């Protein structure tokens, strides 16, 4: 068992993590007693599909895009399903190659998570990290994770996590460490085509990339020589159909794209990385009243009677970082209105030298 954190930034939280096939009732009890968070079983997409365990919702609007799936119990060898022994039995049943969908009861007490194909190179999260660690250890690619909380119920941060590891004789590893390790031996993006692309803001090189873990196409618009140590102006943008194409007033995506291209064109050097996220580029928000409306993706409408708020967006950060690495970027000036640490970029050896704001008409909705 180890503790996994995003990186060593003091504000990061940590998860107890263990290979699923090595789980025991004692390990489950330790997680429940000392971790205190939600104990979850992370499985690959293929395994979940084989066991016919679906996602809890078709449109994921949670802050970090954690892919919660249907909770399960093993039908054989369990009682109520909640005890440490029962949960360990359920986990071992779920990862047993001989298990069939009919061998699982649902809903149950063991929360399942869907790890993205490609692991931390595609999504830099603890779900994917737990599966990657098991696979790298030549074990069944499945992990058990549990968030670590302090005695007072607050989330343990890196300083407390260091003390926790010393107290319980555990080691700490970061998602960034796993990304660095995998980058040395694996690659998940490749160039498909390249051509000149004239725009109102100047002529760019359009480079089209494809990910080996899915059929999504990503585009890099490159101006000038971006290789080397000199910081490069970069915008990483996730596609939003309603905003990017139709200039929806419910988000600032259209403005963010064009202002970013304008800034790059003015400098004569930079990259706009346009990532095609999973999904349609919008989602349908349903209300208890029965009303439904189409919402720009990945930004939500401002809530009624509440200030507009930022939704933390997963940028497919591993894929984006690999593309920027392929372009030989070493240092970036990141175009964003919400400066934050991007673990995947730094794990790929790309330094964020500066956060550069993008002027728009609705800063409350900007990212």
Coordinates of C-alpha atoms in Angstrom, one line a residue:
X1 CA 0.0 0.0 0.0
X2 CA 1.2 3.5 -0.9
X3 CA 0.0 7.1 -0.7
X4 CA -0.5 8.7 -4.1
X5 CA -0.7 12.5 -4.5
X6 CA -1.0 14.7 -7.6
X7 CA 2.4 16.3 -6.9
X8 CA 4.3 17.6 -3.9
X9 CA 2.6 20.9 -3.9
X10 CA 1.5 21.6 -0.2
X11 CA -2.2 21.9 -1.1
X12 CA -2.6 18.5 -2.8
X13 CA -4.6 15.7 -1.2
X14 CA -3.6 12.0 -1.1
X15 CA -5.1 8.6 -1.6
X16 CA -4.2 5.3 0.0
X17 CA -3.6 3.0 -3.0
X18 CA -3.3 -0.7 -3.3
X19 CA -3.3 -3.3 -6.1
X20 CA -6.8 -4.8 -6.1
X21 CA -5.6 -8.4 -6.4
X22 CA -3.6 -8.0 -3.2
X23 CA -6.5 -6.6 -1.1
X24 CA -7.3 -8.1 2.3
X25 CA -10.0 -7.4 4.9
X26 CA -7.2 -6.0 7.0
X27 CA -6.3 -3.5 4.2
X28 CA -9.9 -2.5 3.8
X29 CA -10.2 -1.9 7.6
X30 CA -7.0 0.1 7.6
X31 CA -8.4 2.4 4.8
X32 CA -11.7 2.8 6.6
X33 CA -10.1 3.5 10.0
X34 CA -7.1 5.7 9.0
X35 CA -8.0 6.9 5.5
X36 CA -11.6 7.8 6.4
X37 CA -12.5 8.6 2.8
X38 CA -14.6 6.8 0.2
X39 CA -13.1 3.4 -0.7
X40 CA -13.3 2.7 -4.4
X41 CA -12.3 0.0 -6.9
X42 CA -10.7 1.4 -10.0
X43 CA -11.0 -0.8 -13.1
X44 CA -10.2 -0.6 -16.7
X45 CA -12.8 0.3 -19.3
X46 CA -12.5 -3.2 -20.8
X47 CA -13.0 -4.9 -17.4
X48 CA -16.1 -2.8 -16.6
X49 CA -17.6 -3.4 -20.0
X50 CA -17.0 -7.2 -19.6
X51 CA -18.7 -7.1 -16.2
X52 CA -21.5 -4.9 -17.6
X53 CA -20.9 -2.2 -14.9
X54 CA -22.2 1.1 -16.3
X55 CA -21.3 4.7 -15.5
X56 CA -23.6 6.2 -12.8
X57 CA -24.5 9.1 -15.2
X58 CA -24.3 9.6 -18.9
X59 CA -23.1 13.2 -18.6
X60 CA -20.5 13.7 -15.9
X61 CA -20.7 17.2 -14.4
X62 CA -18.5 16.5 -11.3
X63 CA -15.7 19.0 -10.6
X64 CA -12.8 16.7 -11.6
X65 CA -14.6 14.4 -14.0
X66 CA -14.2 11.3 -11.8
X67 CA -15.9 8.4 -13.6
X68 CA -18.1 6.9 -10.9
X69 CA -19.7 3.6 -11.9
X70 CA -22.4 1.4 -10.4
X71 CA -21.5 0.1 -6.9
X72 CA -21.4 -3.7 -6.7
X73 CA -21.4 -6.7 -4.2
X74 CA -20.2 -10.2 -4.8
X75 CA -23.1 -12.6 -4.6
X76 CA -21.1 -15.4 -3.2
X77 CA -19.2 -15.2 0.1
X78 CA -20.7 -12.0 1.4
X79 CA -23.5 -11.1 3.9
X80 CA -24.6 -7.4 3.9
X81 CA -21.7 -6.3 1.7
X82 CA -20.4 -3.5 3.9
X83 CA -18.0 -5.3 6.2
X84 CA -14.3 -5.2 5.5
X85 CA -14.4 -8.9 4.7
X86 CA -17.3 -8.5 2.4
X87 CA -15.8 -5.5 0.5
X88 CA -12.5 -7.4 0.1
X89 CA -14.4 -10.4 -1.2
X90 CA -16.2 -8.2 -3.7
X91 CA -13.0 -6.6 -4.9
X92 CA -11.3 -10.0 -5.4
X93 CA -14.4 -11.3 -7.2
X94 CA -14.5 -8.3 -9.6
X95 CA -10.8 -8.8 -10.6
X96 CA -11.1 -12.6 -11.0
X97 CA -10.9 -13.4 -14.7
X98 CA -13.5 -16.1 -14.2
X99 CA -16.1 -13.7 -12.9
X100 CA -19.2 -13.1 -15.0
X101 CA -21.7 -10.2 -14.8
X102 CA -24.2 -12.5 -13.1
X103 CA -21.8 -13.1 -10.2
X104 CA -22.2 -9.5 -9.1
X105 CA -25.2 -7.9 -7.2
X106 CA -26.0 -4.3 -8.0
X107 CA -26.4 -1.9 -6.4
X108 CA -23.9 -2.9 -3.8
X109 CA -21.5 -1.4 -1.3
X110 CA -18.2 -1.3 -3.3
X111 CA -18.0 1.9 -5.4
X112 CA -16.4 1.4 -8.8
X113 CA -14.4 3.8 -10.9
X114 CA -13.7 3.8 -14.6
X115 CA -10.0 4.4 -15.4
X116 CA -9.3 5.9 -18.8
X117 CA -7.5 3.9 -21.4
X118 CA -4.0 5.2 -21.5
X119 CA -3.9 5.9 -17.8
X120 CA -2.2 8.9 -16.4
X121 CA -0.9 9.8 -19.9
X122 CA -4.5 10.6 -20.8
X123 CA -6.0 11.7 -17.4
X124 CA -3.6 12.7 -14.6
X125 CA -5.7 11.4 -11.7
X126 CA -5.6 9.0 -8.8
X127 CA -8.0 6.6 -10.5
X128 CA -5.7 6.1 -13.4
X129 CA -2.6 6.1 -11.2
X130 CA -3.8 3.2 -9.2
X131 CA -4.5 1.1 -12.3
X132 CA -1.1 2.1 -13.8
X133 CA 0.8 1.2 -10.7
X134 CA -0.8 -2.3 -10.6
X135 CA -0.1 -2.8 -14.3
X136 CA 3.5 -1.6 -13.9
X137 CA 4.0 -4.2 -11.1
X138 CA 2.8 -7.0 -13.5
X139 CA -0.4 -7.4 -11.6
X140 CA -4.1 -7.2 -12.8
X141 CA -4.7 -3.6 -13.8
X142 CA -7.0 -2.6 -11.0
X143 CA -6.5 -0.6 -7.9
X144 CA -8.3 0.2 -4.6
X145 CA -8.1 3.8 -3.5
X146 CA -9.3 5.8 -0.4
X147 CA -8.9 9.5 0.3
X148 CA -7.0 10.4 3.5
X149 CA -8.7 12.7 6.0
X150 CA -7.4 14.3 9.2
X151 CA -8.8 13.4 12.6
X152 CA -11.0 16.5 12.5
X153 CA -12.5 15.6 9.2
X154 CA -10.6 18.0 7.0
X155 CA -8.6 16.7 4.0
X156 CA -5.0 15.8 4.7
X157 CA -2.5 17.9 2.7
X158 CA 1.1 17.0 1.8
X159 CA 2.6 18.0 5.2
X160 CA 0.1 15.9 7.0
X161 CA 0.5 13.1 4.5
X162 CA 4.2 13.0 5.1
X163 CA 3.5 12.5 8.8
X164 CA 0.9 9.9 8.0
X165 CA 3.4 7.9 5.9
X166 CA 6.0 8.1 8.7
X167 CA 3.5 7.0 11.3
X168 CA 2.2 4.0 9.3
X169 CA 5.4 3.0 7.5
X170 CA 4.2 3.9 4.0
X171 CA 5.8 5.4 0.9
X172 CA 4.5 8.4 -1.0
X173 CA 4.5 8.7 -4.8
X174 CA 3.1 11.4 -7.1
X175 CA 1.0 11.1 -10.3
X176 CA 3.8 13.3 -11.8
X177 CA 6.3 10.5 -11.0
X178 CA 4.2 7.9 -12.8
X179 CA 3.8 10.2 -15.8
X180 CA 7.6 10.8 -16.0
X181 CA 8.3 7.0 -15.7
X182 CA 5.8 6.1 -18.4
X183 CA 6.9 8.9 -20.7
X184 CA 10.4 7.3 -20.9
X185 CA 9.0 4.1 -22.4
X186 CA 5.5 4.8 -23.8
X187 CA 4.0 7.2 -26.3
X188 CA 0.3 7.7 -27.1
X189 CA 0.1 10.4 -29.7
X190 CA 1.3 10.6 -33.2
X191 CA 1.2 13.1 -36.0
X192 CA -1.2 12.4 -38.9
X193 CA -0.8 15.4 -41.1
X194 CA 0.5 19.0 -41.4
X195 CA -0.4 21.9 -43.6
X196 CA -0.3 25.7 -43.8
X197 CA -3.4 27.3 -42.3
X198 CA -4.1 31.0 -43.0
X199 CA -6.2 32.9 -40.5
X200 CA -7.2 36.5 -39.8
X201 CA -4.4 36.6 -37.2
X202 CA -1.6 35.2 -39.5
X203 CA -0.5 32.0 -41.1
X204 CA -0.1 29.0 -38.8
X205 CA 1.1 25.5 -39.2
X206 CA -1.8 23.1 -38.5
X207 CA -0.5 19.8 -37.2
X208 CA -3.1 17.1 -36.7
X209 CA -2.6 14.5 -34.0
X210 CA -4.3 11.2 -33.2
X211 CA -4.3 9.4 -29.8
X212 CA -3.7 5.6 -29.9
X213 CA -6.1 5.1 -26.9
X214 CA -9.2 6.5 -28.7
X215 CA -10.2 7.8 -32.1
X216 CA -10.1 11.5 -31.1
X217 CA -8.3 14.0 -33.2
X218 CA -6.4 17.0 -31.7
X219 CA -5.1 20.0 -33.5
X220 CA -2.0 22.2 -32.8
X221 CA -1.9 25.6 -34.5
X222 CA 1.8 26.6 -34.5
X223 CA 3.3 30.0 -35.4
X224 CA 7.1 30.5 -35.6
X225 CA 9.8 28.3 -34.1
X226 CA 8.6 27.1 -30.8
X227 CA 11.4 24.6 -29.9
X228 CA 14.0 25.5 -27.3
X229 CA 14.2 27.0 -23.9
X230 CA 12.7 30.4 -24.7
X231 CA 9.1 30.6 -23.2
X232 CA 6.4 30.1 -25.8
X233 CA 2.9 31.6 -25.6
X234 CA 0.5 28.6 -25.4
X235 CA -3.3 28.2 -25.1
X236 CA -4.6 24.8 -24.3
X237 CA -8.3 24.8 -25.2
X238 CA -10.9 22.0 -24.9
X239 CA -13.5 21.9 -27.6
X240 CA -16.9 23.5 -26.9
X241 CA -19.3 23.1 -29.8
X242 CA -21.8 25.8 -28.8
X243 CA -19.2 28.3 -27.8
X244 CA -16.4 27.7 -30.3
X245 CA -18.6 27.4 -33.4
X246 CA -21.8 29.2 -32.6
X247 CA -20.4 31.9 -30.2
X248 CA -22.8 31.0 -27.4
X249 CA -23.3 33.9 -24.9
X250 CA -23.4 31.3 -22.0
X251 CA -19.6 30.8 -22.2
X252 CA -16.6 32.7 -23.5
X253 CA -15.0 29.9 -25.5
X254 CA -15.4 31.7 -28.9
X255 CA -13.7 34.8 -27.5
X256 CA -11.0 32.8 -25.7
X257 CA -10.0 31.0 -29.0
X258 CA -9.9 34.2 -31.1
X259 CA -8.2 36.4 -28.5
X260 CA -5.6 33.6 -28.0
X261 CA -4.9 33.5 -31.7
X262 CA -4.7 37.3 -31.8
X263 CA -2.1 37.3 -29.0
X264 CA 0.0 34.6 -30.7
X265 CA -0.2 36.4 -34.0
X266 CA 0.9 39.6 -32.4
X267 CA 3.9 37.9 -30.9
X268 CA 4.6 36.0 -34.1
X269 CA 5.3 32.8 -32.1
X270 CA 3.1 30.4 -30.1
X271 CA 0.8 27.5 -30.0
X272 CA -3.0 27.0 -29.7
X273 CA -3.6 23.4 -28.8
X274 CA -7.2 22.4 -29.5
X275 CA -8.1 19.2 -27.7
X276 CA -11.1 17.2 -28.7
X277 CA -12.6 16.0 -25.4
X278 CA -14.8 12.9 -25.1
X279 CA -18.4 13.8 -25.6
X280 CA -20.5 16.0 -27.9
X281 CA -19.1 19.4 -26.9
X282 CA -22.2 20.2 -24.9
X283 CA -24.4 18.4 -22.4
X284 CA -28.1 18.5 -21.4
X285 CA -28.8 19.7 -17.9
X286 CA -31.9 18.4 -16.4
X287 CA -33.8 19.9 -13.5
X288 CA -36.2 18.4 -10.9
X289 CA -39.0 20.4 -12.5
X290 CA -38.6 18.3 -15.6
X291 CA -37.0 21.2 -17.6
X292 CA -34.0 20.4 -19.6
X293 CA -31.6 22.8 -21.4
X294 CA -28.5 22.5 -23.5
X295 CA -25.4 23.7 -21.7
X296 CA -22.1 24.7 -23.3
X297 CA -19.4 22.1 -22.6
X298 CA -17.3 22.2 -20.5
X299 CA -18.6 25.3 -18.8
X300 CA -21.9 25.4 -17.0
X301 CA -24.5 28.1 -16.9
X302 CA -24.1 30.5 -13.9
X303 CA -26.5 29.1 -11.1
X304 CA -29.5 31.2 -10.5
X305 CA -29.0 33.6 -7.6
X306 CA -25.4 32.6 -7.3
X307 CA -22.2 34.1 -8.7
X308 CA -20.8 32.5 -11.9
X309 CA -18.2 30.0 -11.0
X310 CA -15.3 28.2 -12.6
X311 CA -15.7 24.5 -13.3
X312 CA -12.4 22.7 -13.0
X313 CA -11.9 21.1 -16.4
X314 CA -9.8 18.0 -17.2
X315 CA -7.9 19.0 -20.3
X316 CA -7.0 15.5 -21.3
X317 CA -3.8 16.9 -19.8
X318 CA -1.6 13.9 -20.5
X319 CA -2.4 13.9 -24.2
X320 CA -2.0 17.7 -24.4
X321 CA 1.4 17.5 -22.6
X322 CA 2.6 14.8 -25.0
X323 CA 1.7 17.0 -28.0
X324 CA 3.5 20.0 -26.6
X325 CA 6.5 17.7 -25.8
X326 CA 6.4 16.5 -29.4
X327 CA 6.6 20.1 -30.5
X328 CA 9.8 20.3 -28.4
X329 CA 8.5 23.0 -26.1
X330 CA 10.4 23.4 -22.8
X331 CA 8.9 26.5 -21.3
X332 CA 5.4 28.1 -21.8
X333 CA 3.6 31.3 -21.1
X334 CA 0.2 29.8 -20.5
X335 CA -2.8 31.8 -21.8
X336 CA -5.4 31.4 -19.0
X337 CA -7.6 33.6 -16.8
X338 CA -7.3 31.1 -13.9
X339 CA -3.6 30.4 -13.0
X340 CA -3.1 27.0 -11.6
X341 CA -0.5 24.3 -11.5
X342 CA -0.8 21.9 -14.4
X343 CA 0.8 18.7 -13.1
X344 CA 1.0 16.9 -16.5
X345 CA 2.9 19.7 -18.2
X346 CA 5.6 19.9 -15.5
X347 CA 5.8 16.1 -15.4
X348 CA 6.7 16.2 -19.1
X349 CA 9.5 18.6 -18.4
X350 CA 7.5 21.6 -19.6
X351 CA 7.9 24.6 -17.3
X352 CA 5.1 27.1 -16.9
X353 CA 7.1 30.4 -16.9
X354 CA 4.1 32.7 -16.7
X355 CA 0.3 32.8 -16.7
X356 CA -0.9 35.3 -19.3
X357 CA -4.5 36.6 -18.9
X358 CA -6.9 36.7 -21.9
X359 CA -9.2 39.7 -22.2
X360 CA -12.8 38.7 -22.7
X361 CA -16.2 40.3 -22.1
X362 CA -17.3 37.9 -19.3
X363 CA -14.3 37.2 -17.1
X364 CA -16.4 35.3 -14.5
X365 CA -16.8 32.5 -17.1
X366 CA -13.3 32.5 -18.4
X367 CA -10.7 29.8 -18.0

